[in-house]
One Martini backbone bead per residue (centre of mass of N, CA, C, O) as a GRO file, in nm:
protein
  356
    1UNK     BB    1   7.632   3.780   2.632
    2UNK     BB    2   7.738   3.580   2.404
    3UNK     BB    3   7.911   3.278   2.336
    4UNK     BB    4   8.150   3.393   2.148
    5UNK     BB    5   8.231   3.657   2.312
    6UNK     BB    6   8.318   3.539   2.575
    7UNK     BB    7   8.506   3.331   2.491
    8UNK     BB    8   8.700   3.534   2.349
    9UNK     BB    9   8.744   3.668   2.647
   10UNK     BB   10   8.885   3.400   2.775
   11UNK     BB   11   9.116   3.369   2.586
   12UNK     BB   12   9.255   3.662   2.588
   13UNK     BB   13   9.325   3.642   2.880
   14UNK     BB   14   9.502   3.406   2.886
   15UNK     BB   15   9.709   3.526   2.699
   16UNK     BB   16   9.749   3.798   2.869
   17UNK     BB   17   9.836   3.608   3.116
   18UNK     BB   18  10.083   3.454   3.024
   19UNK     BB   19  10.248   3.669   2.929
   20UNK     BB   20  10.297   3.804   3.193
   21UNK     BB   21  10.436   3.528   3.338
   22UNK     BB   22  10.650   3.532   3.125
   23UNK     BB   23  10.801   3.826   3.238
   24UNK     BB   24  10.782   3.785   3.556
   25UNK     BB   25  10.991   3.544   3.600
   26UNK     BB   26  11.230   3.704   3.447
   27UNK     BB   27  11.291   3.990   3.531
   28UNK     BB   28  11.552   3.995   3.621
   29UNK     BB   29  11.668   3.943   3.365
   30UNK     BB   30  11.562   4.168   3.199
   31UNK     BB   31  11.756   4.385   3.418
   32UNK     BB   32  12.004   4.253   3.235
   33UNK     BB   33  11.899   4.151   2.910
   34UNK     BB   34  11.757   3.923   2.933
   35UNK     BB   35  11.600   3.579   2.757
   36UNK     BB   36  11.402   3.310   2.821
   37UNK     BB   37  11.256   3.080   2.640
   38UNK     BB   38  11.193   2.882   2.743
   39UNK     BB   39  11.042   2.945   2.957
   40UNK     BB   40  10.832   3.104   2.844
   41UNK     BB   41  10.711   2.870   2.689
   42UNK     BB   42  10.642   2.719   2.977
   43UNK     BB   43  10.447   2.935   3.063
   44UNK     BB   44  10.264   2.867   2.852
   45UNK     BB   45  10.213   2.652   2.846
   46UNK     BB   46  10.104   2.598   3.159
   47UNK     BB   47   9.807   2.771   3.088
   48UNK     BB   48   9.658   2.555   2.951
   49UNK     BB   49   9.544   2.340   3.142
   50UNK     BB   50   9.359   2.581   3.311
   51UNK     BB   51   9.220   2.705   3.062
   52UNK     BB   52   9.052   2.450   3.042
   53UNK     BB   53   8.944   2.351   3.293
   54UNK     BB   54   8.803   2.621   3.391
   55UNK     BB   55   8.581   2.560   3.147
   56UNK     BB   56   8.412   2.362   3.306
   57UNK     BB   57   8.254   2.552   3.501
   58UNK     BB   58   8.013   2.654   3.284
   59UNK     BB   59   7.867   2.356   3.291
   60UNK     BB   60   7.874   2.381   3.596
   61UNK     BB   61   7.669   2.636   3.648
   62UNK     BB   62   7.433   2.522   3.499
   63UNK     BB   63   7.373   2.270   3.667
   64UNK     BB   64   7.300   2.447   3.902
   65UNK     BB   65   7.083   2.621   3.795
   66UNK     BB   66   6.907   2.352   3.722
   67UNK     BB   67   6.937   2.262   4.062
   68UNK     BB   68   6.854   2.490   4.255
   69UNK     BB   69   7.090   2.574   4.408
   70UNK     BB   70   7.217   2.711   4.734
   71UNK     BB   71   7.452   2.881   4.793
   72UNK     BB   72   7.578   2.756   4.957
   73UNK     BB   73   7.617   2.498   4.779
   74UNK     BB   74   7.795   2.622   4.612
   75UNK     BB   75   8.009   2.718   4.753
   76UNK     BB   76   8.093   2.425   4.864
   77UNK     BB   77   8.133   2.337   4.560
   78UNK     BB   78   8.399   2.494   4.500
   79UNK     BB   79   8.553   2.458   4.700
   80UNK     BB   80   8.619   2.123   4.643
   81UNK     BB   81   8.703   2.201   4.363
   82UNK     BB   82   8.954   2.413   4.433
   83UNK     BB   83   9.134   2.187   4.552
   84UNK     BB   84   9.138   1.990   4.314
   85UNK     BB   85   9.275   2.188   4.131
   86UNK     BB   86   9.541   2.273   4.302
   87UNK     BB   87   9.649   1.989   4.268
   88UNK     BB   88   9.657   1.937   3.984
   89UNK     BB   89   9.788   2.150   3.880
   90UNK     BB   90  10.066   2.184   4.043
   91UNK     BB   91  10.110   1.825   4.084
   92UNK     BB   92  10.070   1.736   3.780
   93UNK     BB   93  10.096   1.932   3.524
   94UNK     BB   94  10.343   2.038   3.615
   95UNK     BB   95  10.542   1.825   3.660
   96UNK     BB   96  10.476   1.701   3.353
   97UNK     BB   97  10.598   1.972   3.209
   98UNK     BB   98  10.893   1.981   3.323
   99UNK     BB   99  10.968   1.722   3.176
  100UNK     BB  100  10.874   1.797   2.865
  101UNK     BB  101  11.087   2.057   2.908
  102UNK     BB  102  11.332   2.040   3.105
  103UNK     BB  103  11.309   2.177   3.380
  104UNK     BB  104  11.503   2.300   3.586
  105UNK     BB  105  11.591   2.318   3.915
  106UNK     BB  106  11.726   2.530   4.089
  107UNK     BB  107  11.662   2.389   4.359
  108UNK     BB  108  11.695   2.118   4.511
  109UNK     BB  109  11.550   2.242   4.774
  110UNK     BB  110  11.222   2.331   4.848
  111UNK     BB  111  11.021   2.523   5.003
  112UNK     BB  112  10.714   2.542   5.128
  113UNK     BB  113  10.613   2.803   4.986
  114UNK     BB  114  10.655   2.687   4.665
  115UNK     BB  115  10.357   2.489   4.747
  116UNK     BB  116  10.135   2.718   4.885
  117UNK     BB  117  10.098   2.957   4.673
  118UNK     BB  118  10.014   2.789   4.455
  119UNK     BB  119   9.811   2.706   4.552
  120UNK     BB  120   9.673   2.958   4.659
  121UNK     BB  121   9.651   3.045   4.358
  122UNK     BB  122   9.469   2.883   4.212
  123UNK     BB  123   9.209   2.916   4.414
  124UNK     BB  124   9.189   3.219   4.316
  125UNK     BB  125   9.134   3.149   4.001
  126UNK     BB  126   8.898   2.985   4.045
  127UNK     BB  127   8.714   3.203   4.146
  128UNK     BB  128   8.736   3.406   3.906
  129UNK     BB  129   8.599   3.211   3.725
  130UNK     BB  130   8.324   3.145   3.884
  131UNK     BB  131   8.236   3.452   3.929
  132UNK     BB  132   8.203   3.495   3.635
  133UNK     BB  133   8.018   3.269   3.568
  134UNK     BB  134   7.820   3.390   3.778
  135UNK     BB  135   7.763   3.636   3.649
  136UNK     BB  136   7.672   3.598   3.346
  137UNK     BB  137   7.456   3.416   3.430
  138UNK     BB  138   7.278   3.625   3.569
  139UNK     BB  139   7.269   3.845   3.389
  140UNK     BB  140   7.119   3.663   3.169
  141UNK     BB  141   6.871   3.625   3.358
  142UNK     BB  142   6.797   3.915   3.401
  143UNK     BB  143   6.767   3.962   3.043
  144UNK     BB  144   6.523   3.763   3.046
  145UNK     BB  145   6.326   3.884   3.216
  146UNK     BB  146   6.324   4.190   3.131
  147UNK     BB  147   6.209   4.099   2.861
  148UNK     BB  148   5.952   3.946   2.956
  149UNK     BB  149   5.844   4.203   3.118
  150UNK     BB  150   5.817   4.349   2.859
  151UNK     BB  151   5.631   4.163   2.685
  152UNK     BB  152   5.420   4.140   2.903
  153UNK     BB  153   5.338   4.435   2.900
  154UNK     BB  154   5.301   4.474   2.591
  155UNK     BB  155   5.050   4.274   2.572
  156UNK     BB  156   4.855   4.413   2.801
  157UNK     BB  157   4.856   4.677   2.654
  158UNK     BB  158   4.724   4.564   2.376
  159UNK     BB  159   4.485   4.457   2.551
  160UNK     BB  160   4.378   4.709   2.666
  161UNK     BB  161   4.347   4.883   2.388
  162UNK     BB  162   4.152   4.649   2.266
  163UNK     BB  163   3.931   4.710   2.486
  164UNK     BB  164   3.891   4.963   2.428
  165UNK     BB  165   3.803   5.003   2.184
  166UNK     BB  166   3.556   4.803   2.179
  167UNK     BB  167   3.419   5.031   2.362
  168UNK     BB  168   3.395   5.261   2.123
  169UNK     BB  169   3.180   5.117   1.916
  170UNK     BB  170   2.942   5.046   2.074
  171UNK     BB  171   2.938   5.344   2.198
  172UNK     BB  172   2.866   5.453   1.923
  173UNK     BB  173   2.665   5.326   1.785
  174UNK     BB  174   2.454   5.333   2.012
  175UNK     BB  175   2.429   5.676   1.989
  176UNK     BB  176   2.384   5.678   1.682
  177UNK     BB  177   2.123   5.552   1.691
  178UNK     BB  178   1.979   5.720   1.910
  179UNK     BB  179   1.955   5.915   1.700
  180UNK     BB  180   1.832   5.831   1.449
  181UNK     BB  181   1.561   5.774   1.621
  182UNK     BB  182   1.506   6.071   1.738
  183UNK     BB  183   1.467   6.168   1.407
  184UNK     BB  184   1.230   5.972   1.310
  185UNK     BB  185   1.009   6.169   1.489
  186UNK     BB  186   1.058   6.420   1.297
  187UNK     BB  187   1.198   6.292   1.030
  188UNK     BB  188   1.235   6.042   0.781
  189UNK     BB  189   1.423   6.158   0.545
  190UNK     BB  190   1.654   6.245   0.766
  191UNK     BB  191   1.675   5.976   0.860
  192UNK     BB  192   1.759   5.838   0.553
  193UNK     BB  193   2.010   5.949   0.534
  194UNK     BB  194   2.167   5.919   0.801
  195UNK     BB  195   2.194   5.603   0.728
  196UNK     BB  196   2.394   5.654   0.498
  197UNK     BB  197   2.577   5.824   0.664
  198UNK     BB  198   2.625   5.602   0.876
  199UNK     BB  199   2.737   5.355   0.657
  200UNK     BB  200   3.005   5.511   0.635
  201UNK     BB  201   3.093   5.521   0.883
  202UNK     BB  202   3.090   5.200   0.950
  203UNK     BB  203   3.331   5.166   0.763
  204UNK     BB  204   3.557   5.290   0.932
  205UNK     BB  205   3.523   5.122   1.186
  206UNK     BB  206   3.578   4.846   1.054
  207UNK     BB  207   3.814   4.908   0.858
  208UNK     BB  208   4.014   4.927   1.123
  209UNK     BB  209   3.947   4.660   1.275
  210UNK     BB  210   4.026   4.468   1.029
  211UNK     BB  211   4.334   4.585   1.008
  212UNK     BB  212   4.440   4.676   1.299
  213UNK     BB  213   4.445   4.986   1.289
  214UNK     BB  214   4.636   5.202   1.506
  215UNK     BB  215   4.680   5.448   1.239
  216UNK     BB  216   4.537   5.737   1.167
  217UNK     BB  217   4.455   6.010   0.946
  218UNK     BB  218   4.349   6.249   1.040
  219UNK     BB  219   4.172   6.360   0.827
  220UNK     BB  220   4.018   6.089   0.821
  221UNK     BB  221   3.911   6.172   1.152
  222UNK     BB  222   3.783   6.458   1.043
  223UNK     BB  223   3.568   6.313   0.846
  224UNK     BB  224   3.430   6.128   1.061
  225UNK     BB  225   3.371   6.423   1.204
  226UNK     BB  226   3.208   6.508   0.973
  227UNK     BB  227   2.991   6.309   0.937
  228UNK     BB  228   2.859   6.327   1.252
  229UNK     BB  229   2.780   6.615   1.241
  230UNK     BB  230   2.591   6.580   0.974
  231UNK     BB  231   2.414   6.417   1.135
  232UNK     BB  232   2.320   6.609   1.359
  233UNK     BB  233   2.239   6.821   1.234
  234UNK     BB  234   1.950   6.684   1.153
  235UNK     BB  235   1.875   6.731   1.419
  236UNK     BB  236   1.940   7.012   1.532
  237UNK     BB  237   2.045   7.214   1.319
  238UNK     BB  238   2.041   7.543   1.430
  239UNK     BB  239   2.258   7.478   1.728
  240UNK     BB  240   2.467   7.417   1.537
  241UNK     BB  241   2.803   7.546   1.547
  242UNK     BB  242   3.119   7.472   1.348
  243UNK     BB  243   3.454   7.567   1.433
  244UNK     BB  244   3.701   7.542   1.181
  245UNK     BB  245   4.059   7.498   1.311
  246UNK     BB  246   4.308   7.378   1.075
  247UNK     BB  247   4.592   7.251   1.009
  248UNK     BB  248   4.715   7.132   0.704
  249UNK     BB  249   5.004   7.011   0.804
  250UNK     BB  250   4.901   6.764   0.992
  251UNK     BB  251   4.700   6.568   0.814
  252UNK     BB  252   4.947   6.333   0.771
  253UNK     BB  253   4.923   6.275   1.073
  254UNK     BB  254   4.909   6.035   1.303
  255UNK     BB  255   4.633   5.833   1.489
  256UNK     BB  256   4.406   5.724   1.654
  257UNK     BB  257   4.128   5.570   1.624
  258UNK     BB  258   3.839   5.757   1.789
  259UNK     BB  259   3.983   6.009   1.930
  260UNK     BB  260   3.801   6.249   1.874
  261UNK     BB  261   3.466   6.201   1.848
  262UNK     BB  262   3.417   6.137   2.174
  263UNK     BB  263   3.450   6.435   2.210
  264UNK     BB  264   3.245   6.527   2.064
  265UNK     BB  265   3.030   6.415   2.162
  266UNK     BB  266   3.028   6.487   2.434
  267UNK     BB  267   2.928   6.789   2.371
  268UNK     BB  268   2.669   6.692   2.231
  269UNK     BB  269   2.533   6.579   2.507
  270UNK     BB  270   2.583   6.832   2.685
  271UNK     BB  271   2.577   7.101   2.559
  272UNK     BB  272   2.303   7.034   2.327
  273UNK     BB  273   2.061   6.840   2.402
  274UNK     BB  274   1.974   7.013   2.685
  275UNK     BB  275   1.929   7.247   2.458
  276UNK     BB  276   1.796   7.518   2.258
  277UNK     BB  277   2.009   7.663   2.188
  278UNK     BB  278   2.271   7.812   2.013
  279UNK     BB  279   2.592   7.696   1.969
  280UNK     BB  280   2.919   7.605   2.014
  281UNK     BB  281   3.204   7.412   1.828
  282UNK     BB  282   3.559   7.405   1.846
  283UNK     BB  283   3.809   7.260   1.634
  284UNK     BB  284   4.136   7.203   1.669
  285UNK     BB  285   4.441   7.190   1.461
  286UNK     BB  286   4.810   7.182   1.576
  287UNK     BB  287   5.172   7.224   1.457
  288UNK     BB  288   5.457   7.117   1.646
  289UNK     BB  289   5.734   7.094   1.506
  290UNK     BB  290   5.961   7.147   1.745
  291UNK     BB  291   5.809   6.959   1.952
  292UNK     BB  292   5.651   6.697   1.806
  293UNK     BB  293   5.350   6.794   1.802
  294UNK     BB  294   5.003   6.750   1.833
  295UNK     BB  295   4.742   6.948   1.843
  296UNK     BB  296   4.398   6.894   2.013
  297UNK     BB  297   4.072   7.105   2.029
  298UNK     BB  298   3.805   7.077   2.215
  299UNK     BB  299   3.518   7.347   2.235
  300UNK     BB  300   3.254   7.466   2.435
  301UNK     BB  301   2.952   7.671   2.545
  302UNK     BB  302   2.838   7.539   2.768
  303UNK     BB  303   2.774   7.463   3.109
  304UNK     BB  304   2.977   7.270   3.206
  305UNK     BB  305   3.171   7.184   3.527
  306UNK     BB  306   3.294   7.015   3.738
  307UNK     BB  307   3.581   6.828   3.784
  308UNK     BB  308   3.488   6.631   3.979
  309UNK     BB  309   3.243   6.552   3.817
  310UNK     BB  310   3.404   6.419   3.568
  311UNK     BB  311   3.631   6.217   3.714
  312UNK     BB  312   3.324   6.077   3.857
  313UNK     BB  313   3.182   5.974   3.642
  314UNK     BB  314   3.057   5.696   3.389
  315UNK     BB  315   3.184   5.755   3.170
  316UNK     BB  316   3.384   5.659   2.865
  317UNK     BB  317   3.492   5.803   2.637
  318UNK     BB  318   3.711   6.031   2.762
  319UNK     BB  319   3.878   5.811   2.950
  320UNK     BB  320   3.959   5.620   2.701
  321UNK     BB  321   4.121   5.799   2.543
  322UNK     BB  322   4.300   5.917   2.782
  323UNK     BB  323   4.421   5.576   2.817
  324UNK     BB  324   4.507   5.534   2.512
  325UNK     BB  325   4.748   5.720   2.513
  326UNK     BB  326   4.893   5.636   2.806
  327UNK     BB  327   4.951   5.372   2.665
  328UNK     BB  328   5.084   5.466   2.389
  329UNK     BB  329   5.290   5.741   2.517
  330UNK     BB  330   5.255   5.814   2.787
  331UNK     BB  331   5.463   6.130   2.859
  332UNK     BB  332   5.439   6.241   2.539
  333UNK     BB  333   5.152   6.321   2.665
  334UNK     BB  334   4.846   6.516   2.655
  335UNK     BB  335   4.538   6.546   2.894
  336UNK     BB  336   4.325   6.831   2.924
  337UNK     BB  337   4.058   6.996   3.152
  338UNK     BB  338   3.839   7.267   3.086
  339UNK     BB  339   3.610   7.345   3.360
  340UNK     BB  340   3.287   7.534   3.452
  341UNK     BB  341   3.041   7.661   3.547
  342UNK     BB  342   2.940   7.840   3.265
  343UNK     BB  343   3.257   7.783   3.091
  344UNK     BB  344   3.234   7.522   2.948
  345UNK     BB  345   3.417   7.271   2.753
  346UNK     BB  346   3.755   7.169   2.731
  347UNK     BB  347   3.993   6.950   2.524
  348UNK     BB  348   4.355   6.885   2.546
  349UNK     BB  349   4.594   6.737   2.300
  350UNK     BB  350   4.862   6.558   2.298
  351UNK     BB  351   5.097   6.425   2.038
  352UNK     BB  352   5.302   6.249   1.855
  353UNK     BB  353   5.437   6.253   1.582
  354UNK     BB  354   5.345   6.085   1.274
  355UNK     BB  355   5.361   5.887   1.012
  356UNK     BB  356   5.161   5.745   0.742
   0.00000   0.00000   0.00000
């Protein structure tokens, strides 16, 4: 609650509070057809100075707050308040303003309660403006934790997914170094293309680096994984045989940068470089228009693996991008590896549609 609402709502209750009191006193007359205005007005009048004075009481609060009273020390600060409030209101401002508008006595003698319980109602009157003021000023006290809460979670993620970025360029980098490395020992001419197709690789992974880039369009991430394949091809041959199923209409939405990739490498680690025989691997992506997620599919037919030693790994890539997912979309995404001895190696993930 800002303090311009705040204090409008402390006015116009003021304002409806004294409405109120201003036809209670006189319901009598009221049920005569009559209406005293005179009284009235000082009804009005007379509610005036007690919403000034406990108007005092919310820098009254504020300075408990920054003195950081103990509640008991509260308590006890605001019963000796609220004493003071109820002679200085009852027995003199009331006093006071009875001589001011000339309100005659009913009665020449008043009864003791007609001293104990207007007292006794000053009291009630301040408990519920500083219970309110210590209310709001809670509730405010709350709602800046829980920002800053959120805002320090926000930064952690940030930080988070930072660091895993970090970690996947230069395990990039490292792993493509490798093969053009291991290529160069069979073939040179091949190897000095690899260099060319990696240097547009090397450009794609720095510029969003530099760019600070979030999400880059899937497309664009599927040609730097066509060109990561055929920089593999000029060392694999005719082992590698990549079965693109893409669904057109994907195309122009957005994804973090380097999330296929890393899976696509995984294939070629385990599927691929183990074995001599020529092998299959099928990219696949699928637009779920209706419930607004992009579907991408990698699987190989290599050896597979047990599922727990997947889990128990020391691998990067893949923990990684699966890690980059839950902090980037939360429960919003899915990530499953389907995988068995001999049964290939299959990773389905699902993310927010976003538009680039």
């Amino acid at each position: 609650m800002t303090m311009r609402r705040m204090w409008l709502f402390y006015t116009l209750a003021w304002i409806a509070y004294s409405i109120l009191i201003a036809f209670a006193i006189q319901i009598d007359g009221l049920s005569k057809g009559q209406f005293d205005l005179q009284l009235a007005m000082y009804s009005e009048i007379n509610t005036l100075p007690a919403a000034l004075t406990l108007a005092l009481i919310w820098p009254m609060t504020g300075l408990m707050e920054r003195k950081g009273l103990r509640p008991l020390s509260i308590v006890f600060t605001h019963i000796l308040l609220s004493v003071v409030f109820g002679f200085f209101w009852h027995y003199a401002v009331s006093g006071f303003m009875q001589m001011i508008v000339h309100v005659r006595e009913i009665e020449a003698v008043r009864p003791l309660s007609a001293y104990i319980w207007p007292f006794l109602y000053s009291l009630m009157m301040y408990g519920v403006v500083a219970a309110i003021f210590h209310t709001v000023r809670s509730s405010e006290a709350r709602r800046v934790q829980v920002l800053a809460a959120t805002q320090a979670q926000g930064l952690l993620v940030v930080a988070e997914l930072a660091s895993l970025r970090n970690k996947l360029n230069p395990h990039f980098l490292f792993n493509t170094l490798h093969s053009i490395i291991a290529l160069m020992r069979k073939d040179g001419k091949a190897a000095e293309a690899a260099l060319f197709r990696f240097s547009d690789m090397l450009r794609y992974v720095l510029d969003t680096e530099k760019n600070g880039t979030t999400h880059v369009a899937l497309e664009d991430e599927l040609n730097f994984v066509r060109d990561y394949l055929n920089l593999e091809a000029l060392r694999l041959g005719h082992r590698l045989n990549v079965d693109w199923q893409l669904d057109d209409m994907a195309g122009g939405f957005g994804i973090p940068p380097l999330t296929i990739q890393p899976l696509v490498e995984n294939s070629i680690k385990h599927a691929f470089n183990p074995r001599s025989q020529p092998g299959n691997l099928l990219i696949k992506t699928r637009l779920k228009a209706l419930h607004g997620e992009l579907e991408i599919t990698i699987r190989d037919d290599g050896p597979g693996a047990e599922l727990a030693d997947v889990h128990a790994s020391s691998g990067i890539g893949v923990k990684t991008v699966e890690r980059r997912l839950q902090l980037e979309y939360g429960k919003r995404a899915s990530f499953s590896i389907n995988t068995a001895p001999g049964q290939g190696f299959e990773i389905c993930l699902t993310i927010p549609i976003s538009s680039m």
